[in-house]
Coordinates of C-alpha atoms in Angstrom, one line a residue:
Chain A
M1 CA 48.2 -56.4 145.2
S2 CA 50.4 -56.7 142.2
N3 CA 51.3 -53.6 140.2
L4 CA 48.1 -52.5 138.5
T5 CA 49.9 -51.6 135.3
D6 CA 51.0 -55.3 135.0
L7 CA 47.4 -56.5 134.5
T8 CA 46.0 -57.5 131.1
I9 CA 42.5 -56.3 130.0
A10 CA 41.0 -59.6 131.2
R11 CA 42.6 -59.5 134.6
A12 CA 42.0 -55.8 135.1
Q13 CA 38.3 -56.3 134.3
A14 CA 38.1 -59.2 136.8
G15 CA 39.7 -57.0 139.5
L16 CA 37.3 -54.1 138.7
A17 CA 34.3 -56.5 138.8
Q18 CA 35.4 -57.9 142.2
G19 CA 36.1 -54.4 143.6
D20 CA 39.8 -55.2 144.2
F21 CA 40.5 -51.7 142.9
S22 CA 38.6 -48.9 141.2
A23 CA 38.8 -47.7 137.6
R24 CA 40.1 -44.4 139.0
E25 CA 43.0 -46.3 140.8
L26 CA 43.8 -48.2 137.6
T27 CA 43.8 -45.0 135.5
D28 CA 45.9 -43.2 138.2
A29 CA 48.5 -46.0 138.0
Y30 CA 48.7 -45.6 134.3
A31 CA 48.8 -41.8 134.5
T32 CA 51.9 -42.2 136.7
A33 CA 53.4 -44.6 134.2
V34 CA 52.8 -42.3 131.3
E35 CA 54.5 -39.4 133.0
A36 CA 57.4 -41.6 134.1
G37 CA 57.8 -42.9 130.5
R38 CA 58.0 -39.6 128.6
E39 CA 61.6 -40.2 127.5
L40 CA 60.2 -43.1 125.3
N41 CA 58.2 -40.4 123.4
S42 CA 55.3 -42.8 123.0
F43 CA 52.7 -40.2 123.4
V44 CA 52.4 -37.0 121.4
A45 CA 49.5 -35.7 123.6
E46 CA 48.5 -36.8 127.1
T47 CA 44.9 -36.5 128.2
L48 CA 45.3 -37.6 131.8
D49 CA 42.8 -35.2 133.4
A50 CA 40.1 -36.3 130.9
A51 CA 41.1 -39.9 131.6
R52 CA 40.5 -39.5 135.3
D53 CA 37.0 -38.1 134.6
Q54 CA 36.3 -41.1 132.3
A55 CA 37.5 -43.4 135.0
D56 CA 35.2 -41.8 137.6
A57 CA 32.3 -42.3 135.1
S58 CA 33.4 -46.0 134.7
D59 CA 33.3 -46.4 138.5
R60 CA 29.8 -45.1 138.6
R61 CA 28.7 -47.5 135.8
L62 CA 30.5 -50.4 137.6
K63 CA 28.7 -49.6 140.7
D64 CA 25.3 -49.4 138.9
G65 CA 26.0 -52.8 137.2
E66 CA 26.2 -51.2 133.7
A67 CA 29.8 -52.0 132.8
G68 CA 30.7 -52.1 129.1
L69 CA 33.0 -54.4 127.2
L70 CA 36.1 -52.4 128.1
E71 CA 34.9 -50.6 131.2
G72 CA 37.6 -48.6 132.9
V73 CA 40.4 -49.9 130.6
P74 CA 43.0 -47.2 129.9
L75 CA 44.1 -47.1 126.3
A76 CA 46.6 -45.3 124.1
I77 CA 45.0 -44.1 120.8
K78 CA 47.1 -43.8 117.7
D79 CA 47.3 -40.2 116.5
L80 CA 45.7 -41.2 113.2
F81 CA 42.3 -41.5 114.9
C82 CA 40.3 -38.3 115.1
T83 CA 39.3 -37.7 118.7
K84 CA 36.9 -34.8 119.3
G85 CA 38.6 -31.7 120.6
V86 CA 41.9 -33.5 121.1
H87 CA 45.2 -33.4 119.2
S88 CA 44.8 -35.5 116.0
A89 CA 47.6 -34.8 113.6
A90 CA 48.7 -38.1 112.1
C91 CA 52.0 -36.9 113.5
S92 CA 52.4 -34.5 110.6
H93 CA 53.3 -30.9 110.7
I94 CA 50.7 -30.2 108.1
L95 CA 47.9 -30.9 110.6
N96 CA 49.5 -28.5 113.1
G97 CA 47.0 -27.6 115.8
F98 CA 44.2 -29.7 114.3
K99 CA 41.5 -30.6 116.8
P100 CA 38.7 -32.4 115.0
P101 CA 35.1 -31.5 115.8
Y102 CA 34.1 -35.1 115.6
E103 CA 35.0 -38.5 116.9
S104 CA 36.2 -41.5 114.8
S105 CA 33.7 -44.4 114.8
V106 CA 36.2 -46.9 116.2
T107 CA 37.1 -44.6 119.2
A108 CA 33.4 -43.8 119.6
N109 CA 32.8 -47.5 119.9
L110 CA 35.6 -47.8 122.5
W111 CA 34.2 -45.0 124.7
Q112 CA 30.8 -46.5 124.4
A113 CA 32.3 -49.7 125.7
G114 CA 33.6 -47.8 128.7
A115 CA 37.3 -47.5 127.8
V116 CA 39.5 -44.6 129.0
M117 CA 41.8 -42.5 126.8
L118 CA 45.3 -41.8 128.2
G119 CA 46.5 -39.9 125.2
K120 CA 47.5 -39.9 121.6
A121 CA 50.2 -42.3 120.5
N122 CA 53.2 -41.4 118.3
M123 CA 53.4 -42.9 114.8
D124 CA 55.2 -42.5 111.5
E125 CA 53.9 -39.4 109.7
F126 CA 50.6 -40.3 108.0
A127 CA 51.4 -44.0 108.9
M128 CA 54.1 -44.0 106.2
G129 CA 57.1 -45.9 107.7
S130 CA 58.3 -49.0 109.5
S131 CA 60.4 -47.4 112.2
N132 CA 58.4 -44.5 113.7
M133 CA 61.4 -42.3 112.5
T134 CA 59.2 -40.2 110.2
S135 CA 57.0 -38.7 112.9
Y136 CA 57.1 -34.9 113.1
Y137 CA 57.1 -35.3 116.9
G138 CA 60.4 -37.3 116.9
A139 CA 61.3 -41.0 117.2
V140 CA 59.9 -43.4 119.7
V141 CA 62.3 -45.4 121.8
N142 CA 61.6 -49.2 121.9
P143 CA 61.5 -50.3 125.6
W144 CA 63.6 -53.3 124.6
R145 CA 67.4 -53.1 124.2
R146 CA 69.8 -55.5 122.7
E147 CA 71.8 -57.4 125.4
G148 CA 75.1 -55.6 126.1
D149 CA 74.2 -52.7 123.8
S150 CA 72.8 -49.4 125.0
R151 CA 71.8 -48.0 121.6
P152 CA 68.1 -47.1 121.4
L153 CA 66.1 -49.3 119.0
V154 CA 63.1 -48.4 116.9
P155 CA 59.7 -49.7 118.0
G156 CA 58.8 -50.4 114.4
G157 CA 56.0 -48.6 112.6
S158 CA 53.8 -47.0 111.8
S159 CA 52.0 -47.8 115.1
G160 CA 55.3 -47.5 117.0
G161 CA 54.1 -45.3 119.9
S162 CA 51.1 -47.7 120.4
A163 CA 53.3 -50.8 120.5
A164 CA 55.9 -49.2 122.8
A165 CA 53.3 -47.9 125.2
V166 CA 51.7 -51.3 125.6
A167 CA 55.1 -53.0 125.9
A168 CA 56.3 -50.5 128.5
H169 CA 53.0 -50.9 130.5
M170 CA 52.0 -47.2 129.9
A171 CA 48.7 -48.4 128.5
V172 CA 46.8 -51.7 128.9
A173 CA 46.3 -51.8 125.2
A174 CA 46.3 -49.4 122.2
T175 CA 44.6 -48.9 118.9
G176 CA 46.8 -49.2 115.8
T177 CA 46.1 -49.0 112.1
D178 CA 47.6 -51.3 109.5
T179 CA 48.1 -50.4 105.8
G180 CA 50.9 -52.8 105.0
G181 CA 52.0 -54.1 108.4
S182 CA 51.8 -51.1 110.7
I183 CA 50.1 -53.0 113.5
R184 CA 51.9 -56.4 113.1
Q185 CA 55.5 -55.3 112.6
P186 CA 55.7 -52.9 115.6
A187 CA 53.9 -55.5 117.7
A188 CA 56.6 -58.0 116.8
F189 CA 59.4 -55.4 117.4
C190 CA 58.0 -54.6 120.9
G191 CA 57.1 -58.2 122.0
V192 CA 53.3 -57.6 122.1
V193 CA 50.3 -58.9 120.2
G194 CA 49.0 -57.0 117.1
M195 CA 45.9 -57.9 115.1
K196 CA 44.8 -56.5 111.8
P197 CA 41.2 -57.7 111.2
T198 CA 39.7 -58.2 107.7
Y199 CA 39.3 -55.1 105.6
G200 CA 35.8 -53.8 106.3
R201 CA 35.6 -55.2 109.9
C202 CA 36.4 -51.9 111.7
S203 CA 35.1 -48.6 110.4
R204 CA 37.6 -46.3 108.7
W205 CA 35.4 -43.2 109.4
G206 CA 37.3 -40.6 111.2
I207 CA 40.7 -42.4 110.8
I208 CA 42.9 -40.0 108.8
A209 CA 43.2 -41.7 105.4
F210 CA 46.5 -43.0 104.0
A211 CA 45.6 -45.7 101.4
S212 CA 41.8 -46.2 101.6
S213 CA 41.7 -49.7 100.0
L214 CA 44.2 -51.0 102.5
D215 CA 43.8 -49.1 105.8
Q216 CA 42.3 -51.1 108.6
A217 CA 42.2 -50.5 112.4
G218 CA 43.0 -53.1 115.0
P219 CA 44.2 -53.7 118.6
I220 CA 47.7 -53.9 120.0
T221 CA 47.6 -55.8 123.3
R222 CA 49.7 -57.9 125.7
T223 CA 47.8 -61.1 125.1
V224 CA 45.7 -62.8 122.4
E225 CA 42.7 -62.9 124.8
D226 CA 43.0 -59.1 125.2
S227 CA 43.1 -58.8 121.4
A228 CA 39.9 -60.7 121.1
I229 CA 38.2 -58.6 123.8
M230 CA 39.3 -55.3 122.3
L231 CA 38.6 -56.2 118.7
R232 CA 35.0 -57.0 119.5
A233 CA 34.6 -53.5 121.1
M234 CA 36.3 -51.8 118.1
S235 CA 34.4 -53.6 115.4
G236 CA 31.0 -53.2 113.9
Y237 CA 29.0 -52.0 110.9
D238 CA 29.1 -48.2 110.2
A239 CA 27.0 -46.6 107.6
K240 CA 29.5 -43.7 107.5
D241 CA 32.1 -46.0 105.9
S242 CA 30.9 -47.3 102.6
T243 CA 33.3 -50.2 102.8
S244 CA 32.2 -51.2 106.2
V245 CA 30.8 -54.7 106.1
N246 CA 27.4 -55.4 107.6
T247 CA 27.9 -58.8 109.3
P248 CA 27.5 -59.5 113.0
V249 CA 30.5 -59.1 115.3
P250 CA 31.1 -62.4 117.1
N251 CA 32.2 -62.7 120.7
Y252 CA 35.8 -63.3 119.7
A253 CA 37.0 -64.3 123.2
A254 CA 34.6 -67.3 123.0
A255 CA 36.6 -68.6 120.1
L256 CA 39.7 -69.0 122.2
G257 CA 40.8 -72.4 123.6
G258 CA 39.9 -75.7 122.3
G259 CA 43.2 -76.5 120.7
V260 CA 44.2 -76.9 117.1
K261 CA 43.5 -80.6 116.5
G262 CA 42.7 -81.0 112.8
L263 CA 43.4 -77.4 112.0
R264 CA 45.1 -77.1 108.6
V265 CA 48.0 -74.8 108.8
G266 CA 49.6 -73.6 105.6
V267 CA 53.4 -72.9 105.3
P268 CA 54.1 -70.9 102.2
A269 CA 57.3 -71.8 100.4
E270 CA 57.8 -68.3 99.0
Y271 CA 58.1 -66.8 102.5
R272 CA 61.5 -68.6 102.9
L273 CA 63.7 -65.7 101.7
D274 CA 67.3 -65.9 100.6
N275 CA 69.5 -64.2 103.2
M276 CA 66.8 -64.6 105.9
P277 CA 68.4 -64.6 109.3
A278 CA 68.8 -68.1 110.6
E279 CA 67.0 -67.3 113.9
I280 CA 63.9 -66.3 112.0
E281 CA 64.0 -69.6 110.1
V282 CA 64.5 -71.5 113.4
L283 CA 61.6 -69.7 115.1
W284 CA 59.3 -70.3 112.1
Q285 CA 60.2 -74.0 112.3
K286 CA 59.4 -74.0 116.0
G287 CA 56.0 -72.6 115.3
I288 CA 55.4 -75.3 112.7
D289 CA 56.4 -77.9 115.3
W290 CA 54.1 -76.5 118.0
F291 CA 51.1 -76.8 115.6
R292 CA 52.1 -80.3 114.5
D293 CA 52.5 -81.4 118.1
G294 CA 49.1 -79.9 118.9
G295 CA 47.5 -82.1 116.3
A296 CA 47.3 -79.6 113.5
E297 CA 47.9 -80.7 109.9
I298 CA 50.8 -78.9 108.4
V299 CA 50.3 -78.2 104.7
D300 CA 53.0 -76.9 102.3
I301 CA 51.5 -74.3 100.1
S302 CA 52.6 -71.9 97.4
L303 CA 51.7 -68.3 97.1
P304 CA 53.6 -67.7 93.8
H305 CA 53.1 -63.9 93.5
T306 CA 54.5 -63.2 97.0
K307 CA 57.6 -61.4 95.6
Y308 CA 55.5 -59.0 93.7
A309 CA 53.5 -57.8 96.8
L310 CA 55.9 -55.1 97.9
P311 CA 56.3 -53.4 94.5
T312 CA 52.6 -53.7 94.0
Y313 CA 52.0 -52.1 97.4
Y314 CA 54.5 -49.3 96.5
I315 CA 52.3 -48.3 93.6
V316 CA 48.9 -48.8 95.1
A317 CA 49.5 -47.2 98.5
P318 CA 51.3 -44.0 97.2
A319 CA 48.7 -43.6 94.5
E320 CA 45.9 -43.6 97.0
A321 CA 47.9 -41.5 99.4
S322 CA 48.6 -38.8 96.7
S323 CA 44.8 -38.6 96.2
N324 CA 43.9 -38.6 99.9
L325 CA 46.6 -36.1 100.9
A326 CA 45.4 -33.6 98.2
R327 CA 43.0 -32.2 100.8
Y328 CA 45.9 -30.6 102.9
D329 CA 46.0 -27.2 101.2
G330 CA 46.7 -24.8 104.1
I331 CA 43.2 -23.3 103.7
R332 CA 40.7 -25.1 105.8
F333 CA 42.8 -26.6 108.6
G334 CA 46.4 -27.2 109.7
L335 CA 49.5 -25.4 108.6
R336 CA 49.6 -22.5 106.2
E337 CA 52.7 -21.0 104.6
P338 CA 51.6 -17.8 102.9
G339 CA 52.6 -17.4 99.2
A340 CA 52.1 -14.6 96.7
D341 CA 48.9 -16.2 95.4
L342 CA 46.7 -19.2 96.0
R343 CA 48.8 -21.7 94.1
E344 CA 52.0 -20.6 95.8
T345 CA 50.2 -20.9 99.2
Y346 CA 49.3 -24.5 98.4
C347 CA 52.8 -25.4 97.2
K348 CA 54.6 -23.7 100.1
S349 CA 52.2 -25.1 102.8
R350 CA 52.5 -28.6 101.4
A351 CA 56.3 -28.4 101.0
E352 CA 56.7 -27.1 104.6
G353 CA 54.0 -29.3 106.2
F354 CA 54.8 -32.8 104.7
G355 CA 58.0 -34.5 105.8
A356 CA 60.5 -36.0 103.2
E357 CA 59.0 -39.6 103.3
V358 CA 55.5 -38.3 102.7
R359 CA 56.5 -35.9 100.0
Q360 CA 58.4 -38.7 98.2
R361 CA 55.4 -41.0 98.3
I362 CA 53.0 -38.3 97.1
L363 CA 55.4 -37.7 94.1
I364 CA 55.5 -41.4 93.3
G365 CA 51.7 -41.6 93.6
T366 CA 51.2 -38.6 91.4
Y367 CA 53.6 -40.0 88.8
V368 CA 52.0 -43.4 88.6
L369 CA 48.6 -41.8 88.2
S370 CA 49.6 -39.2 85.7
A371 CA 48.6 -39.3 82.1
G372 CA 50.6 -41.8 80.0
Y373 CA 51.7 -43.8 83.1
Y374 CA 48.4 -44.8 84.6
D375 CA 48.0 -48.0 82.7
A376 CA 51.7 -49.1 82.9
Y377 CA 51.9 -48.6 86.6
Y378 CA 48.6 -48.2 88.4
L379 CA 46.4 -50.6 86.4
K380 CA 49.2 -53.1 86.2
A381 CA 49.6 -53.0 90.0
Q382 CA 45.9 -53.5 90.5
R383 CA 46.0 -56.5 88.2
V384 CA 49.0 -58.0 90.1
R385 CA 47.1 -57.3 93.3
A386 CA 44.3 -59.5 91.9
R387 CA 46.8 -62.3 91.3
I388 CA 48.1 -62.0 94.9
A389 CA 44.6 -62.2 96.3
E390 CA 43.9 -65.2 94.0
D391 CA 47.0 -66.9 95.5
F392 CA 45.4 -66.7 98.9
S393 CA 41.9 -67.9 97.7
K394 CA 43.5 -70.9 96.2
A395 CA 45.5 -71.7 99.3
Y396 CA 42.4 -71.5 101.5
E397 CA 40.9 -74.3 99.5
K398 CA 43.5 -76.5 101.3
V399 CA 44.2 -74.7 104.6
D400 CA 42.4 -72.8 107.4
V401 CA 45.2 -70.5 108.4
I402 CA 48.7 -69.6 107.2
L403 CA 51.8 -69.4 109.4
T404 CA 54.7 -67.1 108.6
P405 CA 57.3 -64.9 110.4
T406 CA 56.0 -61.4 111.0
A407 CA 59.1 -59.5 110.0
P408 CA 62.5 -60.5 108.6
S409 CA 64.5 -59.1 111.6
A410 CA 64.1 -58.0 115.2
A411 CA 64.1 -54.3 116.0
F412 CA 67.0 -52.3 114.5
A413 CA 68.8 -49.3 115.8
A414 CA 67.5 -45.8 115.2
G415 CA 69.0 -44.4 112.0
E416 CA 69.7 -47.8 110.4
K417 CA 68.1 -48.6 107.0
M418 CA 67.3 -44.9 106.5
D419 CA 69.5 -44.4 103.4
D420 CA 67.9 -47.0 101.2
P421 CA 64.1 -46.8 101.0
I422 CA 63.8 -50.3 99.6
A423 CA 65.8 -51.8 102.6
M424 CA 63.2 -50.1 104.8
Y425 CA 60.3 -51.3 102.7
L426 CA 61.6 -54.9 103.2
N427 CA 60.5 -54.8 106.8
D428 CA 57.0 -55.3 105.5
V429 CA 57.7 -58.2 103.1
F430 CA 55.7 -60.7 105.2
T431 CA 52.9 -58.4 106.2
V432 CA 52.0 -56.6 102.9
P433 CA 50.6 -59.6 101.0
A434 CA 47.8 -60.1 103.5
S435 CA 47.1 -56.3 103.4
L436 CA 46.7 -56.4 99.7
A437 CA 44.3 -59.3 100.0
G438 CA 42.4 -57.6 102.9
L439 CA 42.9 -60.7 105.1
P440 CA 42.9 -60.8 108.9
A441 CA 46.3 -61.5 110.4
I442 CA 47.8 -61.5 113.9
S443 CA 51.4 -61.2 115.2
V444 CA 52.1 -63.1 118.4
P445 CA 55.5 -62.8 120.2
A446 CA 57.0 -66.2 119.9
G447 CA 60.7 -66.0 120.9
L448 CA 63.9 -64.0 121.2
D449 CA 66.7 -63.5 118.8
D450 CA 70.4 -63.9 119.7
G451 CA 70.5 -60.4 121.2
G452 CA 67.5 -61.0 123.4
L453 CA 65.0 -59.1 121.3
P454 CA 61.5 -60.3 120.6
L455 CA 60.4 -61.9 117.4
G456 CA 56.9 -62.5 116.2
L457 CA 55.1 -65.1 114.2
Q458 CA 52.2 -64.2 112.0
L459 CA 49.0 -66.1 111.3
I460 CA 46.9 -65.1 108.3
G461 CA 43.2 -66.2 108.0
K462 CA 40.3 -66.3 105.6
P463 CA 38.2 -63.2 105.2
F464 CA 36.1 -62.5 108.3
D465 CA 37.5 -65.6 110.0
E466 CA 39.2 -63.7 112.8
E467 CA 38.0 -66.4 115.2
T468 CA 40.2 -69.1 113.7
V469 CA 43.1 -66.6 113.6
L470 CA 42.6 -65.8 117.3
R471 CA 42.1 -69.4 118.3
A472 CA 45.3 -70.4 116.5
G473 CA 47.1 -67.3 117.9
G474 CA 46.0 -68.2 121.4
F475 CA 47.4 -71.7 120.9
M476 CA 50.7 -70.4 119.6
E477 CA 50.9 -67.9 122.6
D478 CA 50.5 -70.8 125.0
A479 CA 53.1 -72.9 123.2
A480 CA 55.6 -70.1 123.0
N481 CA 55.1 -69.2 126.6
F482 CA 56.8 -65.9 125.9
M483 CA 57.6 -64.4 129.3
A484 CA 60.5 -62.1 128.6
Q485 CA 60.0 -58.5 129.4
P486 CA 61.7 -55.3 128.1
Q487 CA 64.6 -53.8 130.0
W488 CA 62.4 -50.7 130.6
L489 CA 60.3 -52.9 132.9
T490 CA 62.9 -55.2 134.4
E491 CA 65.6 -52.6 135.0
G492 CA 63.3 -49.7 135.9
A493 CA 62.4 -46.7 133.9
A494 CA 65.4 -44.7 134.9
S495 CA 68.1 -47.1 133.7
Chain B
M1 CA 61.8 -44.3 81.1
A2 CA 64.1 -42.5 83.5
I3 CA 62.8 -39.6 85.5
D4 CA 64.8 -36.4 84.9
K5 CA 64.8 -33.1 86.8
A6 CA 62.2 -31.7 84.5
T7 CA 59.9 -34.6 85.2
V8 CA 60.3 -34.2 89.0
L9 CA 59.4 -30.5 88.6
R10 CA 56.3 -31.4 86.6
I11 CA 55.1 -34.0 89.1
A12 CA 55.8 -31.7 92.0
G13 CA 53.7 -29.1 90.2
L14 CA 50.9 -31.5 89.7
A15 CA 51.1 -32.4 93.4
H16 CA 51.3 -28.8 94.5
I17 CA 54.6 -29.3 96.4
E18 CA 57.3 -26.6 96.1
V19 CA 60.7 -28.1 95.4
E20 CA 64.1 -26.4 95.6
E21 CA 66.1 -26.5 92.4
S22 CA 69.0 -27.9 94.4
A23 CA 66.9 -30.9 95.5
L24 CA 65.7 -32.0 92.1
E25 CA 68.8 -34.1 91.2
G26 CA 68.6 -36.1 94.4
M27 CA 64.9 -36.6 94.1
A28 CA 65.1 -37.8 90.5
E29 CA 67.7 -40.3 91.6
E30 CA 65.6 -41.7 94.5
L31 CA 62.4 -41.9 92.3
N32 CA 64.3 -43.7 89.6
G33 CA 65.6 -46.2 92.1
I34 CA 62.1 -47.0 93.4
L35 CA 60.6 -47.1 89.9
A36 CA 63.4 -49.4 88.6
W37 CA 62.5 -51.8 91.5
I38 CA 58.8 -51.6 90.6
E39 CA 59.6 -52.5 87.0
Q40 CA 59.7 -56.2 88.1
L41 CA 55.9 -56.2 87.9
N42 CA 56.2 -56.5 84.2
E43 CA 57.3 -60.1 84.7
V44 CA 53.8 -61.0 85.9
D45 CA 51.3 -62.3 83.3
T46 CA 48.2 -60.3 83.9
D47 CA 46.4 -60.8 80.6
G48 CA 42.7 -61.0 81.1
V49 CA 43.0 -60.1 84.8
E50 CA 40.6 -57.5 86.1
P51 CA 42.2 -54.7 88.0
M52 CA 41.4 -55.0 91.7
S53 CA 40.3 -51.8 93.2
S54 CA 38.6 -53.2 96.4
V55 CA 39.0 -56.4 98.4
V56 CA 35.4 -56.2 99.5
D57 CA 33.1 -58.0 97.1
M58 CA 30.1 -55.7 97.5
T59 CA 28.2 -53.0 95.7
L60 CA 28.4 -49.6 97.3
P61 CA 25.4 -49.1 99.6
Q62 CA 23.0 -46.2 99.1
R63 CA 21.2 -44.3 101.8
D64 CA 18.1 -42.2 101.9
D65 CA 18.6 -38.7 100.6
E66 CA 18.1 -37.1 104.0
A67 CA 20.2 -34.6 105.9
N68 CA 22.2 -36.2 108.7
D69 CA 24.4 -34.8 111.5
V70 CA 26.5 -32.4 109.5
A71 CA 29.0 -30.2 111.1
T72 CA 28.1 -26.6 111.9
R73 CA 29.7 -23.7 110.1
D74 CA 31.6 -22.8 113.3
D75 CA 32.8 -26.4 113.6
L76 CA 34.2 -26.3 110.1
L77 CA 35.9 -23.0 110.5
A78 CA 37.3 -23.7 113.9
N79 CA 40.5 -25.3 112.5
A80 CA 41.2 -22.8 109.7
P81 CA 44.4 -20.8 109.7
E82 CA 42.5 -17.7 108.8
T83 CA 38.7 -16.9 108.8
E84 CA 36.7 -13.7 108.5
G85 CA 33.0 -13.1 108.9
G86 CA 32.2 -16.9 108.7
F87 CA 34.4 -17.5 105.6
F88 CA 37.8 -19.1 105.0
V89 CA 40.2 -16.5 103.9
V90 CA 42.4 -17.2 100.9
P91 CA 44.9 -15.2 98.9
K92 CA 43.2 -13.2 96.1
V93 CA 42.4 -15.5 93.2
V94 CA 40.9 -13.0 90.6
E95 CA 42.4 -9.9 89.3

């Protein structure tokens, strides 16, 4: 039997169904991998005993013929999801010791489908970051290394622990959340598949809020097929989230295959940046060629407000964050730093509990919402956001899906880009526009850079047309035939 | 419209975040850098454009006014740094 931790969701489920191995054996194999991979710091809390109990319950359901969509599949859950009675801190010190008395709707759906939780995955504090360097629990190490260079690389962020865990085969798959690229960019940096569905597809209830008009959960997996399987299990209408959209959840896996003949693939001129590394440009052109060779129609399109997406995002997201994060006051949960009076207790608790990046974004958000600046910044950004969304609506009159790079570079070394916030923000230049427009988008590993590091290509779809995104993503996955594996797997955990 | 130390102090006060006097200068500089970069939005013609607050084109749903599965008092107090007799404990707020 091949190594159990090398199996995808689809293959693990086939093995479970045929009785080749038990859910307990599968979970035990992952528990061993999680323990052996602690130096990557992907997990901030392990729940391996509970996982074994869940796996035993899966085995009973498999035996009784009652297997769910993800029966016996061991997952990593981003620390942003509230999981009942289990560490849920958004990797922030201000949620020190917080164990929610309730379960997020997405994770509840996953457990209902029979999935197993291995533990909580590391992330940038409150999902604010593109490198996983802002976590209170320390950086995550990317299982990939640049050829001939032993420096640890970042896994991307904010779902860095999730992406690293999947890439290092410490989980079959993981949940992520994406506010401006936090699923897609780390997936690209770690050589795995990351899917952000349409805003409203997955319930936000019980996911610790960052920017409520942008936050959306999605799967991080090893294959597009797994992404389709897991997205179906995560999705669904939820009355507890007022922006949850009440439309049926398709069987996404059924949309895969069938080729891309006649598919209209848009290539936006504005995503061709000055100073873009040549290897990104080359990979993008390869992607275009794959689709053309597969019978798709390549259409040059224009998304004229693309360059304004990042500055728009850096008003809207901090504004919403400053409001959402006002609840952390040191009184009802989390960290308290005593002060002389109530106000001083608030101010000291929040100064101590929030890290530098989070404090800075709260201050920006507070400023752009403050009297006298609200119209000039916040309303202006909301108007530009409408322009950005309109760009996409117009493009979708001519195309079915849009093809772009996922990120402007491969994974960088820990500590790089930390001095200049705008240099760090630029990681999300290709992912933020789809977030602002609420569109579904997937990152698929498509090639390697000159240093042997994975690069991703992104497909952006029409609202609630995850099926076309997945079908095109599956096609691109086959065309790219990305077989490279991180050094963590090929050279062994100890190297 | 540069942010000075006094403005940082004022925003931090609004946000209830204590800031050391020695950090004000550096924070003002960082915020100014980010806001200067954001200024480019003024190039965009947004006359007559409605501000977009949600990407979902829907009216907020209403539900029946019935009690649902609310958390118990003990659930709510379980994560508090300090409780007493079924209440959250806070520093004295009235003289």
